[in-house]
mmCIF file of C-alpha atoms in Angstrom:
data_model
loop_
_atom_site.group_PDB
_atom_site.id
_atom_site.type_symbol
_atom_site.label_atom_id
_atom_site.label_comp_id
_atom_site.label_asym_id
_atom_site.label_seq_id
_atom_site.Cartn_x
_atom_site.Cartn_y
_atom_site.Cartn_z
ATOM 1 C CA UNK A 1 -18.167 -36.263 0.929
ATOM 2 C CA UNK A 2 -17.425 -37.936 4.260
ATOM 3 C CA UNK A 3 -14.350 -35.735 4.693
ATOM 4 C CA UNK A 4 -16.384 -32.542 4.280
ATOM 5 C CA UNK A 5 -18.084 -33.341 7.577
ATOM 6 C CA UNK A 6 -14.805 -33.523 9.467
ATOM 7 C CA UNK A 7 -13.709 -30.359 11.259
ATOM 8 C CA UNK A 8 -10.056 -30.729 10.251
ATOM 9 C CA UNK A 9 -10.947 -31.225 6.569
ATOM 10 C CA UNK A 10 -13.277 -28.214 6.562
ATOM 11 C CA UNK A 11 -10.601 -26.110 8.259
ATOM 12 C CA UNK A 12 -8.024 -27.174 5.660
ATOM 13 C CA UNK A 13 -10.405 -26.391 2.767
ATOM 14 C CA UNK A 14 -11.223 -23.021 4.317
ATOM 15 C CA UNK A 15 -7.523 -22.259 4.726
ATOM 16 C CA UNK A 16 -6.855 -23.119 1.079
ATOM 17 C CA UNK A 17 -9.733 -20.902 -0.071
ATOM 18 C CA UNK A 18 -8.340 -17.987 1.950
ATOM 19 C CA UNK A 19 -4.939 -18.508 0.307
ATOM 20 C CA UNK A 20 -6.361 -18.537 -3.224
ATOM 21 C CA UNK A 21 -5.519 -15.167 -4.778
ATOM 22 C CA UNK A 22 -8.907 -14.133 -6.149
ATOM 23 C CA UNK A 23 -11.238 -16.075 -3.862
ATOM 24 C CA UNK A 24 -9.332 -15.158 -0.695
ATOM 25 C CA UNK A 25 -9.433 -11.463 -1.516
ATOM 26 C CA UNK A 26 -13.194 -11.579 -2.028
ATOM 27 C CA UNK A 27 -13.694 -13.589 1.151
ATOM 28 C CA UNK A 28 -11.807 -10.854 3.018
ATOM 29 C CA UNK A 29 -13.969 -8.140 1.435
ATOM 30 C CA UNK A 30 -17.072 -10.077 2.512
ATOM 31 C CA UNK A 31 -15.755 -10.327 6.079
ATOM 32 C CA UNK A 32 -14.916 -6.625 6.124
ATOM 33 C CA UNK A 33 -18.404 -5.724 4.873
ATOM 34 C CA UNK A 34 -19.928 -7.642 7.779
ATOM 35 C CA UNK A 35 -17.551 -5.909 10.174
ATOM 36 C CA UNK A 36 -18.328 -2.430 8.846
ATOM 37 C CA UNK A 37 -22.082 -3.005 8.849
ATOM 38 C CA UNK A 38 -22.152 -4.323 12.393
ATOM 39 C CA UNK A 39 -19.851 -1.640 13.809
ATOM 40 C CA UNK A 40 -21.929 0.990 12.024
ATOM 41 C CA UNK A 41 -25.145 -0.343 13.576
ATOM 42 C CA UNK A 42 -23.549 -0.398 17.030
ATOM 43 C CA UNK A 43 -22.274 3.160 16.624
ATOM 44 C CA UNK A 44 -25.722 4.272 15.496
ATOM 45 C CA UNK A 45 -27.145 2.669 18.648
ATOM 46 C CA UNK A 46 -24.777 4.740 20.804
ATOM 47 C CA UNK A 47 -22.167 2.104 21.632
ATOM 48 C CA UNK A 48 -18.653 3.598 21.915
ATOM 49 C CA UNK A 49 -16.269 2.600 19.107
ATOM 50 C CA UNK A 50 -13.760 0.685 21.240
ATOM 51 C CA UNK A 51 -16.538 -1.294 22.898
ATOM 52 C CA UNK A 52 -18.192 -1.956 19.530
ATOM 53 C CA UNK A 53 -14.927 -3.340 18.147
ATOM 54 C CA UNK A 54 -14.638 -5.667 21.151
ATOM 55 C CA UNK A 55 -18.214 -6.846 20.612
ATOM 56 C CA UNK A 56 -17.730 -7.740 16.937
ATOM 57 C CA UNK A 57 -14.469 -9.645 17.429
ATOM 58 C CA UNK A 58 -16.041 -13.088 16.949
ATOM 59 C CA UNK A 59 -17.742 -11.933 13.761
ATOM 60 C CA UNK A 60 -14.439 -12.089 11.864
ATOM 61 C CA UNK A 61 -12.546 -15.119 10.634
ATOM 62 C CA UNK A 62 -10.043 -16.370 13.245
ATOM 63 C CA UNK A 63 -6.984 -15.143 11.359
ATOM 64 C CA UNK A 64 -8.423 -11.596 11.104
ATOM 65 C CA UNK A 65 -9.171 -11.278 14.827
ATOM 66 C CA UNK A 66 -5.601 -10.315 15.835
ATOM 67 C CA UNK A 67 -5.744 -7.536 13.236
ATOM 68 C CA UNK A 68 -8.928 -6.208 14.809
ATOM 69 C CA UNK A 69 -7.301 -6.289 18.246
ATOM 70 C CA UNK A 70 -4.327 -4.393 16.836
ATOM 71 C CA UNK A 71 -6.630 -1.768 15.302
ATOM 72 C CA UNK A 72 -8.561 -1.520 18.557
ATOM 73 C CA UNK A 73 -5.393 -0.927 20.572
ATOM 74 C CA UNK A 74 -4.252 1.704 18.055
ATOM 75 C CA UNK A 75 -7.589 3.502 18.463
ATOM 76 C CA UNK A 76 -7.174 3.346 22.250
ATOM 77 C CA UNK A 77 -3.772 5.007 21.771
ATOM 78 C CA UNK A 78 -5.480 7.889 19.998
ATOM 79 C CA UNK A 79 -5.202 7.074 16.304
ATOM 80 C CA UNK A 80 -8.140 7.588 13.996
ATOM 81 C CA UNK A 81 -10.257 4.632 12.963
ATOM 82 C CA UNK A 82 -9.253 4.982 9.322
ATOM 83 C CA UNK A 83 -5.537 5.009 10.168
ATOM 84 C CA UNK A 84 -5.856 2.089 12.586
ATOM 85 C CA UNK A 85 -7.883 -0.055 10.189
ATOM 86 C CA UNK A 86 -5.532 0.742 7.328
ATOM 87 C CA UNK A 87 -2.427 -0.095 9.380
ATOM 88 C CA UNK A 88 -4.009 -3.336 10.612
ATOM 89 C CA UNK A 89 -4.990 -4.415 7.104
ATOM 90 C CA UNK A 90 -8.711 -4.222 7.788
ATOM 91 C CA UNK A 91 -9.657 -1.867 4.994
ATOM 92 C CA UNK A 92 -9.638 -1.449 1.265
ATOM 93 C CA UNK A 93 -8.622 1.716 -0.596
ATOM 94 C CA UNK A 94 -12.272 2.671 -1.027
ATOM 95 C CA UNK A 95 -13.001 2.041 2.643
ATOM 96 C CA UNK A 96 -9.988 4.157 3.647
ATOM 97 C CA UNK A 97 -11.276 7.154 1.721
ATOM 98 C CA UNK A 98 -14.858 6.736 2.891
ATOM 99 C CA UNK A 99 -13.809 6.368 6.543
ATOM 100 C CA UNK A 100 -11.808 9.589 6.262
ATOM 101 C CA UNK A 101 -14.950 11.335 5.006
ATOM 102 C CA UNK A 102 -16.954 9.799 7.861
ATOM 103 C CA UNK A 103 -14.429 10.999 10.425
ATOM 104 C CA UNK A 104 -14.376 14.520 9.035
ATOM 105 C CA UNK A 105 -18.153 14.794 8.773
ATOM 106 C CA UNK A 106 -18.848 13.102 12.110
ATOM 107 C CA UNK A 107 -21.151 10.605 10.402
ATOM 108 C CA UNK A 108 -19.037 7.454 10.816
ATOM 109 C CA UNK A 109 -21.998 5.131 11.458
ATOM 110 C CA UNK A 110 -23.695 6.050 8.200
ATOM 111 C CA UNK A 111 -20.434 5.918 6.280
ATOM 112 C CA UNK A 112 -19.661 2.419 7.591
ATOM 113 C CA UNK A 113 -23.081 1.322 6.322
ATOM 114 C CA UNK A 114 -22.306 2.775 2.894
ATOM 115 C CA UNK A 115 -18.911 1.034 2.845
ATOM 116 C CA UNK A 116 -20.621 -2.261 3.710
ATOM 117 C CA UNK A 117 -23.167 -1.782 0.902
ATOM 118 C CA UNK A 118 -20.404 -1.019 -1.575
ATOM 119 C CA UNK A 119 -18.479 -4.146 -0.600
ATOM 120 C CA UNK A 120 -21.644 -6.270 -0.656
ATOM 121 C CA UNK A 121 -22.291 -5.144 -4.225
ATOM 122 C CA UNK A 122 -18.697 -5.945 -5.128
ATOM 123 C CA UNK A 123 -19.054 -9.424 -3.606
ATOM 124 C CA UNK A 124 -22.359 -10.011 -5.412
ATOM 125 C CA UNK A 125 -20.759 -9.052 -8.735
ATOM 126 C CA UNK A 126 -17.916 -11.521 -8.103
ATOM 127 C CA UNK A 127 -20.310 -14.347 -7.189
ATOM 128 C CA UNK A 128 -22.347 -13.677 -10.329
ATOM 129 C CA UNK A 129 -19.198 -13.622 -12.485
ATOM 130 C CA UNK A 130 -17.903 -16.814 -10.862
ATOM 131 C CA UNK A 131 -21.145 -18.720 -11.392
ATOM 132 C CA UNK A 132 -21.318 -17.592 -15.019
ATOM 133 C CA UNK A 133 -17.740 -18.751 -15.572
ATOM 134 C CA UNK A 134 -18.131 -21.994 -13.623
ATOM 135 C CA UNK A 135 -21.465 -23.124 -15.093
ATOM 136 C CA UNK A 136 -20.133 -24.023 -18.589
ATOM 137 C CA UNK A 137 -17.236 -25.920 -17.033
ATOM 138 C CA UNK A 138 -19.611 -27.868 -14.826
ATOM 139 C CA UNK A 139 -21.901 -28.651 -17.777
ATOM 140 C CA UNK A 140 -18.935 -29.886 -19.826
ATOM 141 C CA UNK A 141 -17.786 -32.130 -16.986
ATOM 142 C CA UNK A 142 -21.301 -33.542 -16.587
ATOM 143 C CA UNK A 143 -21.522 -34.125 -20.347
ATOM 144 C CA UNK A 144 -18.242 -36.044 -20.346
ATOM 145 C CA UNK A 145 -19.364 -38.108 -17.338
ATOM 146 C CA UNK A 146 -22.713 -38.989 -18.933
ATOM 147 C CA UNK A 147 -21.024 -39.785 -22.247
ATOM 148 C CA UNK A 148 -18.536 -42.063 -20.486
ATOM 149 C CA UNK A 149 -21.366 -43.926 -18.726
ATOM 150 C CA UNK A 150 -23.219 -44.391 -22.030
ATOM 151 C CA UNK A 151 -20.091 -45.712 -23.771
ATOM 152 C CA UNK A 152 -19.340 -48.064 -20.869
ATOM 153 C CA UNK A 153 -22.915 -49.394 -20.977
ATOM 154 C CA UNK A 154 -22.781 -50.091 -24.730
ATOM 155 C CA UNK A 155 -19.311 -51.711 -24.718
ATOM 156 C CA UNK A 156 -20.629 -55.146 -23.595
ATOM 157 C CA UNK A 157 -23.380 -54.970 -26.239
ATOM 158 C CA UNK A 158 -20.817 -54.282 -28.984
ATOM 159 C CA UNK A 159 -18.538 -57.069 -27.710
ATOM 160 C CA UNK A 160 -21.479 -59.495 -27.700
ATOM 161 C CA UNK A 161 -22.519 -58.477 -31.225
ATOM 162 C CA UNK A 162 -18.924 -58.901 -32.430
ATOM 163 C CA UNK A 163 -18.628 -62.415 -30.994
ATOM 164 C CA UNK A 164 -21.825 -63.666 -32.731
ATOM 165 C CA UNK A 165 -20.206 -63.695 -36.203
#
């Protein structure tokens, strides 16, 4: 528990979580949902896309920030947002298709909000599934720990009763 308070330990744990196949993928989806929602709100407020992407840079995890900068530079070069995000690895297949629709309809801000909602629901489903799967394992571990404590408490009593004969 002491180590969890140390910056280096927390960074190492975070790095391991990002590398975990299932957990890391869902952490990325969560980060992308935050990105899409915030960019969508900024676009709705009238902020230009390139400026909005610069503003939300610190919202992403440190290892995703270079990808955002790459996407931003691709947009500055004239590529579409969907193509830039896809090439930079900042989208999912669903987000790619929805961004294309947003670009064609001219309603990118609203579409980014819908993408964020979709990914939030996906993340919520994963968290619910994970807690349902993890809860029985945690209960079993607690049961074994309590049982071990009970056995260890009664061992001296049994030894004492055995030595009386």
